mmCIF file of C-alpha atoms and ligand atoms in Angstrom:
data_model
loop_
_atom_site.group_PDB
_atom_site.id
_atom_site.type_symbol
_atom_site.label_atom_id
_atom_site.label_comp_id
_atom_site.label_asym_id
_atom_site.label_seq_id
_atom_site.Cartn_x
_atom_site.Cartn_y
_atom_site.Cartn_z
ATOM 1 C CA UNK A 1 97.049 119.041 99.999
ATOM 2 C CA UNK A 2 97.180 116.544 97.241
ATOM 3 C CA UNK A 3 93.680 115.110 96.914
ATOM 4 C CA UNK A 4 94.282 112.371 94.288
ATOM 5 C CA UNK A 5 96.948 109.738 93.746
ATOM 6 C CA UNK A 6 96.866 108.294 90.268
ATOM 7 C CA UNK A 7 97.820 104.672 89.858
ATOM 8 C CA UNK A 8 98.142 103.390 86.339
ATOM 9 C CA UNK A 9 97.031 99.859 87.148
ATOM 10 C CA UNK A 10 97.040 97.969 83.903
ATOM 11 C CA UNK A 11 94.082 95.844 82.871
ATOM 12 C CA UNK A 12 94.333 92.160 83.632
ATOM 13 C CA UNK A 13 95.769 90.279 86.522
ATOM 14 C CA UNK A 14 99.541 90.936 86.218
ATOM 15 C CA UNK A 15 101.216 91.442 89.619
ATOM 16 C CA UNK A 16 101.695 94.983 90.763
ATOM 17 C CA UNK A 17 105.237 96.060 91.764
ATOM 18 C CA UNK A 18 105.907 96.428 95.527
ATOM 19 C CA UNK A 19 106.723 100.092 95.208
ATOM 20 C CA UNK A 20 103.241 100.797 93.710
ATOM 21 C CA UNK A 21 101.484 98.734 96.396
ATOM 22 C CA UNK A 22 103.340 100.740 99.135
ATOM 23 C CA UNK A 23 102.597 104.059 97.493
ATOM 24 C CA UNK A 24 98.909 103.128 97.157
ATOM 25 C CA UNK A 25 98.505 102.253 100.849
ATOM 26 C CA UNK A 26 100.436 105.298 101.926
ATOM 27 C CA UNK A 27 98.241 107.594 99.766
ATOM 28 C CA UNK A 28 94.948 106.031 101.029
ATOM 29 C CA UNK A 29 96.033 106.294 104.643
ATOM 30 C CA UNK A 30 97.085 109.923 104.164
ATOM 31 C CA UNK A 31 93.469 110.621 103.139
ATOM 32 C CA UNK A 32 93.926 110.706 99.358
ATOM 33 C CA UNK A 33 91.733 109.122 96.717
ATOM 34 C CA UNK A 34 93.364 106.427 94.663
ATOM 35 C CA UNK A 35 92.339 106.885 91.068
ATOM 36 C CA UNK A 36 92.787 104.054 88.604
ATOM 37 C CA UNK A 37 91.971 105.589 85.195
ATOM 38 C CA UNK A 38 92.702 102.466 83.104
ATOM 39 C CA UNK A 39 91.235 99.878 85.393
ATOM 40 C CA UNK A 40 87.477 99.735 84.626
ATOM 41 C CA UNK A 41 84.932 97.037 85.413
ATOM 42 C CA UNK A 42 84.330 95.126 82.167
ATOM 43 C CA UNK A 43 80.656 94.898 81.145
ATOM 44 C CA UNK A 44 79.470 93.436 77.887
ATOM 45 C CA UNK A 45 76.473 94.614 75.872
ATOM 46 C CA UNK A 46 74.245 91.898 77.331
ATOM 47 C CA UNK A 47 73.884 93.973 80.480
ATOM 48 C CA UNK A 48 72.156 96.762 78.514
ATOM 49 C CA UNK A 49 68.651 96.071 80.083
ATOM 50 C CA UNK A 50 70.055 97.230 83.422
ATOM 51 C CA UNK A 51 70.495 100.714 82.050
ATOM 52 C CA UNK A 52 66.989 101.167 80.649
ATOM 53 C CA UNK A 53 64.463 99.202 82.875
ATOM 54 C CA UNK A 54 63.299 100.402 86.300
ATOM 55 C CA UNK A 55 65.594 98.740 88.831
ATOM 56 C CA UNK A 56 64.896 100.407 92.138
ATOM 57 C CA UNK A 57 62.137 100.078 94.694
ATOM 58 C CA UNK A 58 60.245 103.308 95.328
ATOM 59 C CA UNK A 59 62.164 105.235 97.874
ATOM 60 C CA UNK A 60 65.453 103.374 97.719
ATOM 61 C CA UNK A 61 68.525 105.052 96.203
ATOM 62 C CA UNK A 62 70.616 101.933 95.774
ATOM 63 C CA UNK A 63 70.334 98.252 95.020
ATOM 64 C CA UNK A 64 72.533 96.400 97.444
ATOM 65 C CA UNK A 65 73.856 92.887 97.632
ATOM 66 C CA UNK A 66 74.898 91.245 100.845
ATOM 67 C CA UNK A 67 77.708 88.705 100.504
ATOM 68 C CA UNK A 68 76.782 87.165 103.848
ATOM 69 C CA UNK A 69 73.136 86.429 102.929
ATOM 70 C CA UNK A 70 73.585 86.308 99.172
ATOM 71 C CA UNK A 71 70.496 88.506 98.849
ATOM 72 C CA UNK A 72 69.710 91.666 96.854
ATOM 73 C CA UNK A 73 67.936 94.579 98.564
ATOM 74 C CA UNK A 74 66.155 97.641 97.210
ATOM 75 C CA UNK A 75 65.265 96.359 93.795
ATOM 76 C CA UNK A 76 61.973 96.120 91.993
ATOM 77 C CA UNK A 77 63.430 94.355 88.952
ATOM 78 C CA UNK A 78 61.468 91.869 86.987
ATOM 79 C CA UNK A 79 62.727 88.209 86.699
ATOM 80 C CA UNK A 80 64.955 88.606 83.686
ATOM 81 C CA UNK A 81 66.738 91.804 84.775
ATOM 82 C CA UNK A 82 66.899 90.493 88.317
ATOM 83 C CA UNK A 83 69.161 87.576 87.349
ATOM 84 C CA UNK A 84 71.273 90.001 85.257
ATOM 85 C CA UNK A 85 71.504 92.355 88.142
ATOM 86 C CA UNK A 86 72.524 89.585 90.518
ATOM 87 C CA UNK A 87 75.148 88.421 88.115
ATOM 88 C CA UNK A 88 76.603 91.905 87.660
ATOM 89 C CA UNK A 89 76.726 92.534 91.411
ATOM 90 C CA UNK A 90 78.373 89.189 92.175
ATOM 91 C CA UNK A 91 80.924 89.666 89.401
ATOM 92 C CA UNK A 92 81.587 93.198 90.551
ATOM 93 C CA UNK A 93 82.170 92.072 94.142
ATOM 94 C CA UNK A 94 84.848 89.648 92.909
ATOM 95 C CA UNK A 95 86.382 92.312 90.658
ATOM 96 C CA UNK A 96 86.580 94.695 93.638
ATOM 97 C CA UNK A 97 88.071 92.080 95.933
ATOM 98 C CA UNK A 98 90.727 91.097 93.355
ATOM 99 C CA UNK A 99 91.647 94.763 92.741
ATOM 100 C CA UNK A 100 92.071 95.471 96.438
ATOM 101 C CA UNK A 101 94.109 92.291 97.150
ATOM 102 C CA UNK A 102 96.296 92.934 94.071
ATOM 103 C CA UNK A 103 96.993 96.531 94.834
ATOM 104 C CA UNK A 104 96.915 96.491 98.677
ATOM 105 C CA UNK A 105 98.318 93.082 99.655
ATOM 106 C CA UNK A 106 99.178 94.276 103.150
ATOM 107 C CA UNK A 107 95.484 94.660 103.907
ATOM 108 C CA UNK A 108 94.545 91.204 102.744
ATOM 109 C CA UNK A 109 94.392 89.472 106.074
ATOM 110 C CA UNK A 110 92.345 92.172 107.793
ATOM 111 C CA UNK A 111 89.764 92.810 105.073
ATOM 112 C CA UNK A 112 86.018 91.897 105.387
ATOM 113 C CA UNK A 113 83.792 92.281 102.389
ATOM 114 C CA UNK A 114 80.565 94.137 103.228
ATOM 115 C CA UNK A 115 77.768 95.456 101.028
ATOM 116 C CA UNK A 116 78.012 95.774 97.261
ATOM 117 C CA UNK A 117 75.809 98.504 95.748
ATOM 118 C CA UNK A 118 74.525 99.745 92.451
ATOM 119 C CA UNK A 119 73.303 103.322 92.119
ATOM 120 C CA UNK A 120 71.226 103.650 88.990
ATOM 121 C CA UNK A 121 69.643 107.109 89.444
ATOM 122 C CA UNK A 122 71.067 110.540 88.572
ATOM 123 C CA UNK A 123 72.462 112.040 91.727
ATOM 124 C CA UNK A 124 72.118 115.718 90.722
ATOM 125 C CA UNK A 125 68.325 115.749 90.425
ATOM 126 C CA UNK A 126 67.594 113.092 93.159
ATOM 127 C CA UNK A 127 65.711 114.774 96.024
ATOM 128 C CA UNK A 128 66.992 113.766 99.484
ATOM 129 C CA UNK A 129 66.450 114.988 103.010
ATOM 130 C CA UNK A 130 69.697 116.586 104.273
ATOM 131 C CA UNK A 131 70.664 113.741 106.539
ATOM 132 C CA UNK A 132 70.629 111.249 103.711
ATOM 133 C CA UNK A 133 71.962 113.659 101.056
ATOM 134 C CA UNK A 134 75.287 112.520 99.735
ATOM 135 C CA UNK A 135 75.572 115.811 97.828
ATOM 136 C CA UNK A 136 76.643 117.339 101.110
ATOM 137 C CA UNK A 137 80.261 116.918 102.210
ATOM 138 C CA UNK A 138 80.450 114.138 104.770
ATOM 139 C CA UNK A 139 82.407 111.227 106.084
ATOM 140 C CA UNK A 140 80.815 107.770 106.143
ATOM 141 C CA UNK A 141 79.534 106.248 109.339
ATOM 142 C CA UNK A 142 76.870 103.552 109.752
ATOM 143 C CA UNK A 143 74.000 104.085 112.171
ATOM 144 C CA UNK A 144 73.106 100.350 112.531
ATOM 145 C CA UNK A 145 76.543 98.743 111.995
ATOM 146 C CA UNK A 146 79.081 100.159 114.430
ATOM 147 C CA UNK A 147 82.643 99.706 113.193
ATOM 148 C CA UNK A 148 84.359 100.282 116.568
ATOM 149 C CA UNK A 149 87.447 102.066 115.211
ATOM 150 C CA UNK A 150 88.093 99.846 112.202
ATOM 151 C CA UNK A 151 88.166 101.361 108.717
ATOM 152 C CA UNK A 152 85.687 101.755 105.858
ATOM 153 C CA UNK A 153 87.460 101.213 102.530
ATOM 154 C CA UNK A 154 85.312 101.728 99.434
ATOM 155 C CA UNK A 155 85.922 100.971 95.791
ATOM 156 C CA UNK A 156 83.828 102.793 93.143
ATOM 157 C CA UNK A 157 83.403 102.273 89.466
ATOM 158 C CA UNK A 158 81.652 104.616 87.062
ATOM 159 C CA UNK A 159 79.942 102.278 84.591
ATOM 160 C CA UNK A 160 77.797 104.943 82.788
ATOM 161 C CA UNK A 161 77.078 103.486 79.351
ATOM 162 C CA UNK A 162 76.726 106.921 77.713
ATOM 163 C CA UNK A 163 80.219 107.997 78.924
ATOM 164 C CA UNK A 164 78.982 110.525 81.511
ATOM 165 C CA UNK A 165 81.543 111.427 84.209
ATOM 166 C CA UNK A 166 80.883 111.115 87.925
ATOM 167 C CA UNK A 167 81.495 114.321 89.855
ATOM 168 C CA UNK A 168 82.622 114.540 93.526
ATOM 169 C CA UNK A 169 83.624 117.336 95.771
ATOM 170 C CA UNK A 170 86.431 116.431 98.203
ATOM 171 C CA UNK A 171 86.844 118.436 101.376
ATOM 172 C CA UNK A 172 89.445 119.337 103.988
ATOM 173 C CA UNK A 173 91.577 116.766 105.827
ATOM 174 C CA UNK A 174 89.873 114.748 108.600
ATOM 175 C CA UNK A 175 91.670 116.380 111.521
ATOM 176 C CA UNK A 176 90.661 119.868 110.393
ATOM 177 C CA UNK A 177 86.967 118.837 110.246
ATOM 178 C CA UNK A 178 87.254 116.986 113.599
ATOM 179 C CA UNK A 179 88.772 120.031 115.295
ATOM 180 C CA UNK A 180 85.995 122.205 113.912
ATOM 181 C CA UNK A 181 83.051 120.130 115.140
ATOM 182 C CA UNK A 182 84.341 118.110 118.118
ATOM 183 C CA UNK A 183 83.736 120.769 120.773
ATOM 184 C CA UNK A 184 80.009 120.662 119.978
ATOM 185 C CA UNK A 185 79.680 116.856 120.239
ATOM 186 C CA UNK A 186 78.399 115.672 123.602
ATOM 187 C CA UNK A 187 78.967 112.115 124.931
ATOM 188 C CA UNK A 188 76.108 109.689 124.436
ATOM 189 C CA UNK A 189 73.505 109.205 127.202
ATOM 190 C CA UNK A 190 74.544 106.614 129.796
ATOM 191 C CA UNK A 191 73.377 103.080 128.805
ATOM 192 C CA UNK A 192 72.379 104.264 125.318
ATOM 193 C CA UNK A 193 74.651 101.688 123.572
ATOM 194 C CA UNK A 194 72.985 98.869 125.600
ATOM 195 C CA UNK A 195 69.582 100.231 124.738
ATOM 196 C CA UNK A 196 70.448 100.456 120.959
ATOM 197 C CA UNK A 197 71.464 96.799 121.039
ATOM 198 C CA UNK A 198 68.434 95.646 123.060
ATOM 199 C CA UNK A 199 66.079 97.312 120.551
ATOM 200 C CA UNK A 200 68.103 95.861 117.612
ATOM 201 C CA UNK A 201 68.778 99.411 116.394
ATOM 202 C CA UNK A 202 72.528 98.455 116.202
ATOM 203 C CA UNK A 203 74.029 95.070 115.365
ATOM 204 C CA UNK A 204 76.885 95.464 117.849
ATOM 205 C CA UNK A 205 77.932 97.950 120.503
ATOM 206 C CA UNK A 206 77.978 101.595 119.358
ATOM 207 C CA UNK A 207 81.172 102.781 120.920
ATOM 208 C CA UNK A 208 81.990 106.404 121.839
ATOM 209 C CA UNK A 209 84.019 106.350 118.612
ATOM 210 C CA UNK A 210 80.938 105.384 116.566
ATOM 211 C CA UNK A 211 78.880 107.980 118.341
ATOM 212 C CA UNK A 212 81.361 110.722 117.523
ATOM 213 C CA UNK A 213 81.598 109.673 113.862
ATOM 214 C CA UNK A 214 77.786 109.700 113.436
ATOM 215 C CA UNK A 215 77.547 113.129 115.069
ATOM 216 C CA UNK A 216 80.415 114.376 112.942
ATOM 217 C CA UNK A 217 78.601 113.202 109.769
ATOM 218 C CA UNK A 218 75.402 115.011 110.909
ATOM 219 C CA UNK A 219 77.206 118.232 111.864
ATOM 220 C CA UNK A 220 79.013 118.364 108.511
ATOM 221 C CA UNK A 221 75.863 117.763 106.476
ATOM 222 C CA UNK A 222 73.745 120.188 108.457
ATOM 223 C CA UNK A 223 76.177 123.084 108.355
ATOM 224 C CA UNK A 224 75.537 125.144 105.253
ATOM 225 C CA UNK A 225 78.459 127.453 105.833
ATOM 226 C CA UNK A 226 80.779 124.514 106.153
ATOM 227 C CA UNK A 227 79.430 123.080 102.911
ATOM 228 C CA UNK A 228 80.141 126.240 101.034
ATOM 229 C CA UNK A 229 83.236 127.639 102.743
ATOM 230 C CA UNK A 230 85.319 124.605 103.723
ATOM 231 C CA UNK A 231 88.451 124.075 101.560
ATOM 232 C CA UNK A 232 87.414 121.770 98.742
ATOM 233 C CA UNK A 233 87.994 120.662 95.174
ATOM 234 C CA UNK A 234 85.865 119.146 92.451
ATOM 235 C CA UNK A 235 87.052 115.886 90.830
ATOM 236 C CA UNK A 236 85.563 114.117 87.832
ATOM 237 C CA UNK A 237 85.798 110.355 87.469
ATOM 238 C CA UNK A 238 85.359 109.339 83.812
ATOM 239 C CA UNK A 239 83.165 106.462 82.722
ATOM 240 C CA UNK A 240 85.266 103.291 82.784
ATOM 241 C CA UNK A 241 87.420 104.330 85.729
ATOM 242 C CA UNK A 242 87.767 103.051 89.274
ATOM 243 C CA UNK A 243 88.645 104.919 92.484
ATOM 244 C CA UNK A 244 89.157 103.923 96.110
ATOM 245 C CA UNK A 245 89.120 105.842 99.381
ATOM 246 C CA UNK A 246 88.851 105.501 103.135
ATOM 247 C CA UNK A 247 85.472 107.187 103.222
ATOM 248 C CA UNK A 248 85.456 107.279 107.006
ATOM 249 C CA UNK A 249 88.352 109.722 106.646
ATOM 250 C CA UNK A 250 87.908 111.529 103.323
ATOM 251 C CA UNK A 251 85.283 114.251 103.312
ATOM 252 C CA UNK A 252 83.319 113.690 100.112
ATOM 253 C CA UNK A 253 80.138 114.660 98.285
ATOM 254 C CA UNK A 254 78.754 112.992 95.164
ATOM 255 C CA UNK A 255 77.332 115.795 93.032
ATOM 256 C CA UNK A 256 76.523 114.415 89.636
ATOM 257 C CA UNK A 257 76.592 111.077 87.869
ATOM 258 C CA UNK A 258 74.478 108.041 87.142
ATOM 259 C CA UNK A 259 75.201 104.328 87.142
ATOM 260 C CA UNK A 260 77.902 103.542 89.644
ATOM 261 C CA UNK A 261 78.995 100.379 91.372
ATOM 262 C CA UNK A 262 80.500 100.439 94.847
ATOM 263 C CA UNK A 263 82.010 97.793 97.107
ATOM 264 C CA UNK A 264 82.491 98.397 100.795
ATOM 265 C CA UNK A 265 85.200 96.696 102.796
ATOM 266 C CA UNK A 266 85.891 96.892 106.528
ATOM 267 C CA UNK A 267 89.541 96.854 107.395
ATOM 268 C CA UNK A 268 91.052 95.938 110.755
ATOM 269 C CA UNK A 269 92.859 99.113 111.933
ATOM 270 C CA UNK A 270 95.856 97.018 112.943
ATOM 271 C CA UNK A 271 96.600 96.237 109.271
ATOM 272 C CA UNK A 272 97.410 99.896 108.458
ATOM 273 C CA UNK A 273 101.025 100.947 107.716
ATOM 274 C CA UNK A 274 100.435 104.123 109.731
ATOM 275 C CA UNK A 275 97.628 104.275 112.268
ATOM 276 C CA UNK A 276 98.279 107.889 113.211
ATOM 277 C CA UNK A 277 95.967 109.226 110.477
ATOM 278 C CA UNK A 278 93.103 106.861 111.213
ATOM 279 C CA UNK A 279 90.001 108.670 112.499
ATOM 280 C CA UNK A 280 90.082 106.661 115.727
ATOM 281 C CA UNK A 281 93.655 107.655 116.576
ATOM 282 C CA UNK A 282 93.111 111.278 115.477
ATOM 283 C CA UNK A 283 89.974 111.529 117.658
ATOM 284 C CA UNK A 284 91.619 109.759 120.653
ATOM 285 C CA UNK A 285 94.464 112.270 120.442
ATOM 286 C CA UNK A 286 92.135 115.253 120.244
ATOM 287 C CA UNK A 287 89.886 113.960 123.095
ATOM 288 C CA UNK A 288 92.843 112.722 125.265
ATOM 289 C CA UNK A 289 91.117 109.411 125.992
ATOM 290 C CA UNK A 290 90.324 105.954 124.617
ATOM 291 C CA UNK A 291 87.185 105.866 122.471
ATOM 292 C CA UNK A 292 86.631 102.079 121.970
HETATM 293 C C1 SIN B 1 78.841 108.390 99.071
HETATM 294 O O1 SIN B 1 79.461 107.416 99.564
HETATM 295 O O2 SIN B 1 78.743 109.405 99.661
HETATM 296 C C2 SIN B 1 78.230 108.250 97.692
HETATM 297 C C3 SIN B 1 79.205 108.179 96.665
HETATM 298 C C4 SIN B 1 78.636 108.269 95.311
HETATM 299 O O3 SIN B 1 77.479 107.955 95.074
HETATM 300 O O4 SIN B 1 79.441 108.620 94.411
HETATM 301 FE FE1 FE B 2 79.600 108.756 101.554
#
C-alpha cells in the first residue's frame, strides 16, 4: 500500500492542472495522505509571541476557532496575543479553504468548513487518557457532532518555528481495521439516539453509522496489540509543509511535534469520485444493511 501521494503544489495562487486535481482526489479517496512539501502557511516574524507565551487553558490540548460563531475556544491568552492568535486562525482558515478549492475543485460545492485548530504543545510528552490520546492509531469520529455518513477532510500545517518535524504513524487500510473490529461492535440501545439529542449530548441524530465509527475509534485506541502489531509506517512532515487526509478513513497517530494548525471540513459523500472506499459504503457492505 502506498501511504503518501506527493503533490508539488507551487506557492501562490496559480491554477492547478486538471490531471493533478484528479490524481489528488483519487489518492485521498483511496485512503492516502496528500503531502504538499512546498506549500506552507506563510507566517511573518510578528507572530513570534504565539510561540513563546502560554496560549492554552489548563486541560485543553488545542485552541479552536469556530467559523460559525467567530469565537475562539480553549485559550488563556492575554489581550495582545489573543488578537494575534485570532488573526492567525482566521488567516489559516482562509488559506486552508483556498488550498482545498484549488486542488480539489470537484469537492467545492459539497464542502462545509468546520473547526480550525492550533496545537501548541509537544505531543510526545503530553499526558492523555487513552480515549483522548492521539498517539494511538485511530480514525476520527465526533461524539457530539454526528456526520451521518459524510466525510471528514482535514488539512494540517506544521508551523514549528524551530524547524522541528511532525511525526505520524499511519496504519492499515480502513476495510482491514473494520473487518477486525466489526464483529465485536453491538448495535446501540433502542431510542439511544433520541435520548442523546434530548439531553443535548449530540447536535443531531447519532446514526448507526456514527455509532459504529465511535466504537471503532475506541476499539482501535484501547487495543494495545493492534497498536503494536497492525501494519503501519512512520511518516515525518517537515516544518513548512502541508498535508491532507480523510481522517475518518485513514488510521493515524500523531507521535511527536509541536505547533500545528489544522482545518476540518465536512464533505458531502455524494461529491466523491468514488464512493466505494468511503467508510459508510465499506461498512454498509460488510454489515449488509443501510447504516444512515
Ligand atoms: C489527530 O487528528 O489525531 C491529531 C493530528 C495531529 O495532532 O497531528
Ligand atoms: Fe485524529
